[in-house]
Coordinates of C-alpha atoms and ligand atoms in Angstrom, one line a residue:
X1 CA 92.0 42.7 -9.4
X2 CA 95.1 44.2 -10.7
X3 CA 95.8 43.9 -14.3
X4 CA 99.3 42.3 -14.2
X5 CA 100.0 43.3 -17.8
X6 CA 99.9 47.0 -16.9
X7 CA 101.1 46.6 -13.3
X8 CA 104.4 44.7 -13.5
X9 CA 105.9 43.4 -10.2
X10 CA 109.4 42.1 -10.0
X11 CA 109.8 38.8 -8.1
X12 CA 109.4 39.7 -4.6
X13 CA 109.5 38.0 -1.2
X14 CA 107.3 39.8 1.2
X15 CA 107.2 39.6 5.0
X16 CA 103.7 40.1 6.1
X17 CA 103.3 40.6 9.9
X18 CA 99.8 39.8 11.4
X19 CA 98.9 37.8 8.3
X20 CA 96.6 35.5 10.2
X21 CA 94.3 38.4 11.1
X22 CA 91.5 39.9 9.0
X23 CA 93.2 42.3 6.6
X24 CA 96.6 40.4 6.6
X25 CA 95.0 37.1 5.5
X26 CA 93.0 38.9 2.8
X27 CA 96.2 40.6 1.6
X28 CA 98.0 37.2 1.4
X29 CA 95.2 35.7 -0.7
X30 CA 95.2 38.8 -2.9
X31 CA 98.9 39.0 -3.5
X32 CA 99.4 35.3 -4.2
X33 CA 96.5 35.4 -6.7
X34 CA 97.5 38.6 -8.4
X35 CA 101.2 38.1 -8.7
X36 CA 102.7 34.7 -9.6
X37 CA 106.2 35.9 -8.8
X38 CA 105.4 36.9 -5.2
X39 CA 106.4 34.8 -2.2
X40 CA 105.0 35.5 1.3
X41 CA 106.4 34.9 4.7
X42 CA 103.6 35.3 7.3
X43 CA 104.8 36.2 10.8
X44 CA 102.1 36.1 13.4
X45 CA 101.8 35.5 17.1
X46 CA 98.3 34.0 16.8
X47 CA 96.7 36.1 19.4
X48 CA 92.9 35.8 19.9
X49 CA 92.6 37.6 16.5
X50 CA 94.9 35.4 14.5
X51 CA 93.4 32.4 12.9
X52 CA 95.2 30.1 10.5
X53 CA 91.9 28.8 9.2
X54 CA 91.8 32.1 7.3
X55 CA 94.7 30.7 5.2
X56 CA 93.8 27.0 4.7
X57 CA 93.4 27.6 0.9
X58 CA 97.1 28.6 0.6
X59 CA 98.8 26.7 3.4
X60 CA 100.2 24.1 0.9
X61 CA 101.2 26.7 -1.6
X62 CA 105.0 26.6 -2.2
X63 CA 105.1 30.4 -2.3
X64 CA 103.6 30.7 1.2
X65 CA 105.4 30.1 4.6
X66 CA 104.0 30.6 8.1
X67 CA 106.3 31.5 11.0
X68 CA 104.8 31.7 14.5
X69 CA 106.4 34.6 16.4
X70 CA 105.9 37.8 18.3
X71 CA 107.0 41.2 17.1
X72 CA 107.5 42.3 20.7
X73 CA 110.2 39.6 21.2
X74 CA 113.5 40.9 19.7
X75 CA 114.9 37.4 19.4
X76 CA 111.9 36.2 17.4
X77 CA 112.2 39.1 15.0
X78 CA 116.0 38.8 14.6
X79 CA 115.6 35.0 13.9
X80 CA 112.9 35.8 11.3
X81 CA 115.1 38.2 9.3
X82 CA 118.1 35.8 9.7
X83 CA 116.1 32.9 8.2
X84 CA 114.3 34.8 5.5
X85 CA 115.9 37.3 3.1
X86 CA 112.9 39.4 2.3
X87 CA 112.5 42.3 -0.1
X88 CA 109.8 44.1 1.7
X89 CA 107.7 44.2 4.9
X90 CA 104.0 44.9 5.0
X91 CA 103.3 45.4 8.7
X92 CA 99.7 44.6 9.8
X93 CA 100.4 43.0 13.2
X94 CA 98.6 45.0 15.9
X95 CA 96.1 45.0 18.7
X96 CA 93.3 46.4 16.6
X97 CA 90.0 46.8 18.6
X98 CA 89.1 50.2 20.2
X99 CA 86.7 48.6 22.8
X100 CA 89.4 46.2 24.0
X101 CA 91.8 49.1 24.4
X102 CA 89.1 50.9 26.5
X103 CA 87.7 48.1 28.6
X104 CA 90.5 45.6 28.9
X105 CA 93.3 48.2 28.9
X106 CA 96.0 49.7 26.7
X107 CA 99.0 47.7 27.9
X108 CA 98.9 45.1 25.1
X109 CA 98.3 47.9 22.6
X110 CA 101.4 49.8 23.8
X111 CA 103.5 46.7 23.7
X112 CA 102.5 45.4 20.3
X113 CA 101.6 48.6 18.4
X114 CA 104.5 50.8 19.6
X115 CA 107.3 48.5 20.9
X116 CA 106.6 45.8 18.4
X117 CA 106.7 48.2 15.5
X118 CA 110.0 49.7 16.8
X119 CA 111.6 46.2 17.2
X120 CA 110.5 45.4 13.6
X121 CA 112.0 48.6 12.3
X122 CA 115.3 47.9 14.1
X123 CA 115.5 44.4 12.7
X124 CA 114.6 45.7 9.2
X125 CA 117.5 48.2 9.5
X126 CA 119.9 45.6 10.9
X127 CA 119.0 43.2 8.0
X128 CA 119.8 46.0 5.6
X129 CA 123.1 46.6 7.2
X130 CA 124.1 43.0 7.0
X131 CA 123.8 43.6 3.3
X132 CA 123.4 40.2 1.6
X133 CA 119.9 40.9 0.4
X134 CA 118.7 44.2 1.7
X135 CA 114.9 44.5 2.4
X136 CA 113.9 47.5 0.3
X137 CA 110.6 48.8 1.7
X138 CA 108.6 48.9 4.9
X139 CA 104.9 49.5 4.5
X140 CA 103.3 50.4 7.8
X141 CA 99.5 49.7 7.8
X142 CA 97.9 52.4 9.9
X143 CA 94.4 53.9 10.3
X144 CA 92.2 57.0 9.9
X145 CA 91.6 56.9 13.6
X146 CA 95.0 58.7 14.2
X147 CA 93.3 61.9 13.0
X148 CA 90.6 61.8 15.6
X149 CA 87.0 62.8 14.9
X150 CA 85.5 65.0 12.2
X151 CA 82.6 67.4 12.3
X152 CA 79.7 67.0 9.9
X153 CA 81.7 68.3 6.9
X154 CA 85.0 67.7 5.3
X155 CA 87.5 64.8 5.0
X156 CA 90.8 63.9 6.5
X157 CA 93.8 64.7 4.3
X158 CA 97.4 63.5 5.0
X159 CA 98.0 67.0 6.4
X160 CA 95.2 66.8 9.0
X161 CA 96.4 67.1 12.6
X162 CA 97.1 63.8 14.4
X163 CA 94.6 63.9 17.3
X164 CA 93.9 60.3 18.4
X165 CA 91.0 60.0 20.9
X166 CA 91.3 56.4 22.3
X167 CA 94.2 54.2 23.4
X168 CA 94.1 52.1 20.2
X169 CA 94.3 55.2 18.0
X170 CA 97.0 56.8 20.3
X171 CA 99.2 53.7 20.0
X172 CA 98.8 53.6 16.2
X173 CA 99.7 57.3 16.0
X174 CA 102.8 56.7 18.1
X175 CA 103.8 53.8 15.8
X176 CA 103.3 56.1 12.7
X177 CA 105.7 58.6 14.3
X178 CA 108.3 55.9 15.0
X179 CA 108.1 54.8 11.3
X180 CA 108.5 58.4 10.1
X181 CA 111.4 58.9 12.6
X182 CA 113.2 55.8 11.2
X183 CA 112.8 57.2 7.7
X184 CA 114.1 60.6 8.6
X185 CA 116.8 59.6 11.0
X186 CA 118.1 56.4 9.3
X187 CA 116.9 56.6 5.7
X188 CA 114.6 53.6 6.1
X189 CA 112.5 53.3 2.9
X190 CA 109.2 53.4 4.8
X191 CA 105.7 54.3 3.6
X192 CA 102.6 54.7 5.8
X193 CA 99.0 54.0 4.8
X194 CA 96.0 55.2 6.7
X195 CA 92.9 53.4 5.8
X196 CA 89.3 53.8 6.9
X197 CA 87.0 51.0 8.4
X198 CA 87.4 47.8 6.5
X199 CA 84.8 45.0 6.1
X200 CA 84.7 41.7 4.3
X201 CA 85.5 38.0 4.8
X202 CA 87.5 36.8 7.9
X203 CA 86.8 39.9 10.0
X204 CA 86.8 38.9 13.7
X205 CA 83.2 39.2 15.0
X206 CA 84.1 41.9 17.6
X207 CA 83.9 44.6 14.9
X208 CA 80.6 46.2 14.0
X209 CA 79.7 44.6 10.7
X210 CA 80.5 40.9 11.5
X211 CA 79.1 41.3 15.0
X212 CA 75.8 42.6 13.7
X213 CA 75.6 39.9 11.0
X214 CA 76.4 37.1 13.4
X215 CA 74.0 38.4 16.1
X216 CA 71.2 38.9 13.5
X217 CA 71.7 35.3 12.1
X218 CA 71.3 34.0 15.7
X219 CA 68.3 36.3 16.4
X220 CA 70.3 38.1 19.2
X221 CA 70.0 41.8 20.0
X222 CA 72.2 44.1 17.9
X223 CA 74.0 46.5 20.4
X224 CA 74.1 50.0 19.0
X225 CA 76.3 52.4 20.9
X226 CA 74.5 55.6 21.8
X227 CA 72.3 57.1 19.1
X228 CA 73.9 55.1 16.2
X229 CA 74.5 58.3 14.2
X230 CA 78.3 58.0 14.2
X231 CA 79.6 57.9 10.6
X232 CA 82.3 55.6 9.3
X233 CA 83.9 55.6 5.8
X234 CA 83.5 51.9 5.0
X235 CA 85.9 50.2 2.5
X236 CA 85.7 46.6 1.2
X237 CA 88.9 44.8 2.3
X238 CA 89.8 43.8 -1.3
X239 CA 90.0 47.5 -2.2
X240 CA 92.4 48.1 0.8
X241 CA 94.6 45.2 -0.3
X242 CA 94.9 46.5 -3.8
X243 CA 95.8 50.0 -2.5
X244 CA 98.5 48.4 -0.3
X245 CA 99.9 46.6 -3.4
X246 CA 100.1 50.0 -5.2
X247 CA 101.8 51.7 -2.3
X248 CA 104.2 48.8 -1.9
X249 CA 105.3 49.0 -5.5
X250 CA 104.9 52.6 -6.4
X251 CA 104.6 54.7 -3.2
X252 CA 107.1 57.4 -2.4
X253 CA 109.4 56.7 0.6
X254 CA 108.6 58.8 3.6
X255 CA 105.1 59.5 2.3
X256 CA 101.7 58.9 4.0
X257 CA 98.8 57.7 1.8
X258 CA 95.1 58.0 3.0
X259 CA 92.8 55.2 1.7
X260 CA 89.1 55.5 2.0
X261 CA 85.9 54.0 0.6
X262 CA 84.6 57.5 -0.3
X263 CA 81.2 57.0 1.3
X264 CA 80.5 57.6 5.0
X265 CA 77.3 56.2 6.4
X266 CA 75.8 56.0 9.9
X267 CA 76.1 52.9 12.0
X268 CA 72.3 52.7 12.1
X269 CA 72.2 52.8 8.3
X270 CA 74.7 49.9 8.1
X271 CA 72.8 47.9 10.6
X272 CA 69.4 48.4 8.9
X273 CA 70.9 47.3 5.6
X274 CA 72.3 44.1 7.2
X275 CA 68.9 43.4 8.7
X276 CA 67.2 43.9 5.4
X277 CA 69.7 41.6 3.6
X278 CA 69.0 38.9 6.2
X279 CA 65.3 39.6 6.3
X280 CA 65.4 40.1 10.1
X281 CA 63.3 42.6 12.0
X282 CA 64.5 46.0 13.2
X283 CA 63.2 45.1 16.6
X284 CA 66.6 43.3 17.1
X285 CA 68.2 46.7 17.4
X286 CA 69.1 47.6 21.0
X287 CA 70.6 50.9 21.9
X288 CA 73.2 50.5 24.6
X289 CA 75.5 52.9 26.6
X290 CA 77.8 54.7 24.3
X291 CA 81.5 54.0 23.9
X292 CA 83.5 56.5 26.0
X293 CA 85.0 59.3 23.9
X294 CA 83.3 57.8 20.8
X295 CA 84.5 59.4 17.6
X296 CA 81.6 60.9 15.8
X297 CA 82.7 60.8 12.2
X298 CA 85.6 59.5 10.0
X299 CA 85.9 60.3 6.3
X300 CA 89.0 60.1 4.1
X301 CA 90.3 62.2 1.2
X302 CA 92.1 59.7 -1.0
X303 CA 93.1 62.2 -3.6
X304 CA 96.9 61.6 -3.1
X305 CA 96.8 57.8 -3.8
X306 CA 94.4 58.3 -6.6
X307 CA 96.4 61.0 -8.4
X308 CA 99.9 59.9 -7.6
X309 CA 99.5 56.1 -7.9
X310 CA 96.4 55.7 -10.0
X311 CA 94.5 53.6 -7.4
X312 CA 90.7 53.7 -7.5
X313 CA 88.2 52.0 -5.3
X314 CA 86.4 49.2 -7.2
X315 CA 83.7 47.9 -4.9
X316 CA 80.5 49.7 -4.2
X317 CA 79.4 49.7 -0.6
X318 CA 76.0 48.1 -1.0
X319 CA 77.2 45.3 -3.3
X320 CA 80.2 44.5 -1.1
X321 CA 78.0 44.5 2.0
X322 CA 75.7 42.0 0.4
X323 CA 78.8 39.8 -0.6
X324 CA 80.0 40.0 3.0
X325 CA 76.6 39.1 4.5
X326 CA 76.5 36.1 2.1
X327 CA 80.1 35.1 3.1
X328 CA 79.1 35.1 6.8
X329 CA 75.9 33.2 6.1
X330 CA 77.8 30.5 4.1
X331 CA 80.7 30.3 6.6
X332 CA 78.8 30.2 9.8
X333 CA 81.2 27.4 11.1
X334 CA 84.1 29.9 10.9
X335 CA 82.5 32.5 13.2
X336 CA 80.5 30.1 15.4
X337 CA 83.7 28.4 16.3
X338 CA 85.2 31.7 17.4
X339 CA 82.1 32.7 19.3
X340 CA 81.9 29.5 21.2
X341 CA 85.3 29.9 23.0
X342 CA 87.0 32.7 24.9
X343 CA 84.9 35.2 22.9
X344 CA 81.9 34.6 25.1
X345 CA 83.9 35.9 28.2
X346 CA 84.9 38.9 26.2
X347 CA 81.3 39.6 25.1
X348 CA 80.3 39.5 28.8
X349 CA 83.1 42.0 29.7
X350 CA 82.3 44.5 27.0
X351 CA 78.5 44.2 26.8
X352 CA 77.4 42.7 30.2
X353 CA 76.8 46.0 32.0
X354 CA 75.7 48.3 29.2
Ligands
NAD401 P1 93.2 41.8 13.4 O1 93.1 42.1 14.9 O2 92.2 41.1 12.7 O3 94.6 41.0 13.2 C1 95.8 41.3 13.8 C2 96.8 40.2 13.6 O4 98.0 40.6 14.2 C3 96.4 38.9 14.2 O5 96.6 37.8 13.3 C4 97.2 38.7 15.5 O6 97.5 37.4 15.8 C5 98.5 39.5 15.0 N1 99.3 40.0 16.1 C6 98.8 40.7 17.2 N2 99.8 41.0 18.0 C7 100.9 40.4 17.5 C8 102.3 40.4 17.9 N3 102.7 40.9 19.0 N4 103.2 39.7 17.1 C9 102.8 39.1 15.9 N5 101.5 39.1 15.5 C10 100.6 39.8 16.3 O7 93.5 43.2 12.7 P2 93.0 43.8 11.3 O8 91.7 44.3 11.4 O9 93.3 42.8 10.3 O10 94.0 45.0 11.1 C11 95.3 44.8 10.6 C12 96.1 46.2 10.6 O11 95.4 47.1 9.8 C13 96.2 46.8 12.0 O12 97.5 47.3 12.1 C14 95.2 47.8 12.1 O13 95.6 48.9 12.9 C15 95.1 48.3 10.6 N6 93.8 48.8 10.2 C16 92.7 48.1 10.4 C17 91.5 48.6 9.9 C18 90.2 47.8 10.1 O14 89.1 48.4 9.7 N7 90.2 46.6 10.6 C19 91.4 49.8 9.2 C20 92.6 50.5 9.0 C21 93.8 50.0 9.5
TYD402 P1 84.3 49.2 15.1 O1 84.0 48.1 14.1 O2 84.7 48.8 16.5 O3 85.4 50.1 14.4 P2 86.0 51.5 14.9 O4 85.7 51.7 16.3 O5 87.4 51.3 14.6 O6 85.4 52.6 14.0 O7 83.0 50.1 15.3 C1 82.5 50.8 14.2 C2 81.4 51.7 14.7 O8 80.3 50.9 15.2 C3 81.9 52.6 15.8 O9 81.2 53.9 15.7 C4 81.4 51.9 17.1 C5 80.1 51.2 16.6 N1 79.7 49.9 17.3 C6 78.5 49.8 17.8 O10 77.6 50.7 17.8 N2 78.2 48.6 18.4 C7 79.1 47.6 18.5 O11 78.7 46.5 19.2 C8 80.4 47.8 18.0 C9 81.4 46.7 18.0 C10 80.7 49.0 17.3

């Protein structure tokens, strides 16, 4: 947690887009707890990935407001800024899953991630021009995937080439460029963060860690793509939320900040740890056809955010993974409810023929 005596924040009303999703909901919990002067407006379309149950603990909180709306609908976004004089935007709303972008198609990704980000930037600028209370800062939450895949050595810096390899990553890269263009062309006070793979409570069970925990708890096969030797730089979601808080308050306009967990591990290592924590047999592991164009390795160099803003990762991977496994074990109703609905059709689409 931030030490609020050393990290002062002025009263601030923050528009969070996509706050009913995994990282957005964790960020809302984090900010309301860490900063008594912060108010949050959560704007979310409640797609399959948005779940207001992630926010039941704060829904009666006077400093929290939920507005249902779609960032791809200009009228929704204009009405939002007209009704709420916000100081800053933290933009999470996105289509976020690589496999969906590959198997269901990129259209929704292009619409939300590119067009939605553009409409939000336009409305942000228009609200500034109206003048009454000018939103100061636009934090765009992006991903390490825009850099593409690494070889066995090295880490991505903010100067690494942008080389996205799948439709999800390509749309995130495009949205990053739109944000940078708004900064350079119109002077928008925008900052971009690029974070590595998150894990923790409320992550939708289509992503590796919650999927493997849920399948193991139900004694179902754990589908490992290809040889399982792909490496990801896992970060506990609370560390990401804290980094975003630092960037929101202290980041330099027009700058990109990489955020990483500092430890890249193979998918098979992660899965074996989960099985061990749950005391389930490794015979549940099932190698399936690899993801097309599967990025082999991601690893982030977080030197800039550490040296410029003083952020440091606080959670160790093994301890945070155990806390996450415990959370999914204790909150089985949360993910079982998701998996009993539309999700089963999705699972059949993605995994049926592998
Ligand atoms: P998520 O899929 O769990 O949540 C996305 C949220 O956005 C949902 O609540 C959904 O309802 C909402 N949304 C989608 N389309 C919308 C639209 N058109 N209008 C309004 N709301 C809409 O995603 P997440 O994993 O929490 O990721 C959040 C952000 O962080 C994304 O921008 C993602 O690219 C980025 N990111 C994620 C990770 C990760 O490991 N999950 C890592 C780095 C960056
Ligand atoms: P994922 O959580 O989808 O994140 P990303 O693709 O953004 O890194 O996947 C993490 C890694 O786990 C990635 O290398 C793909 C792999 N994976 C599997 O092996 N099996 C699965 O069922 C899933 C969902 C992912």
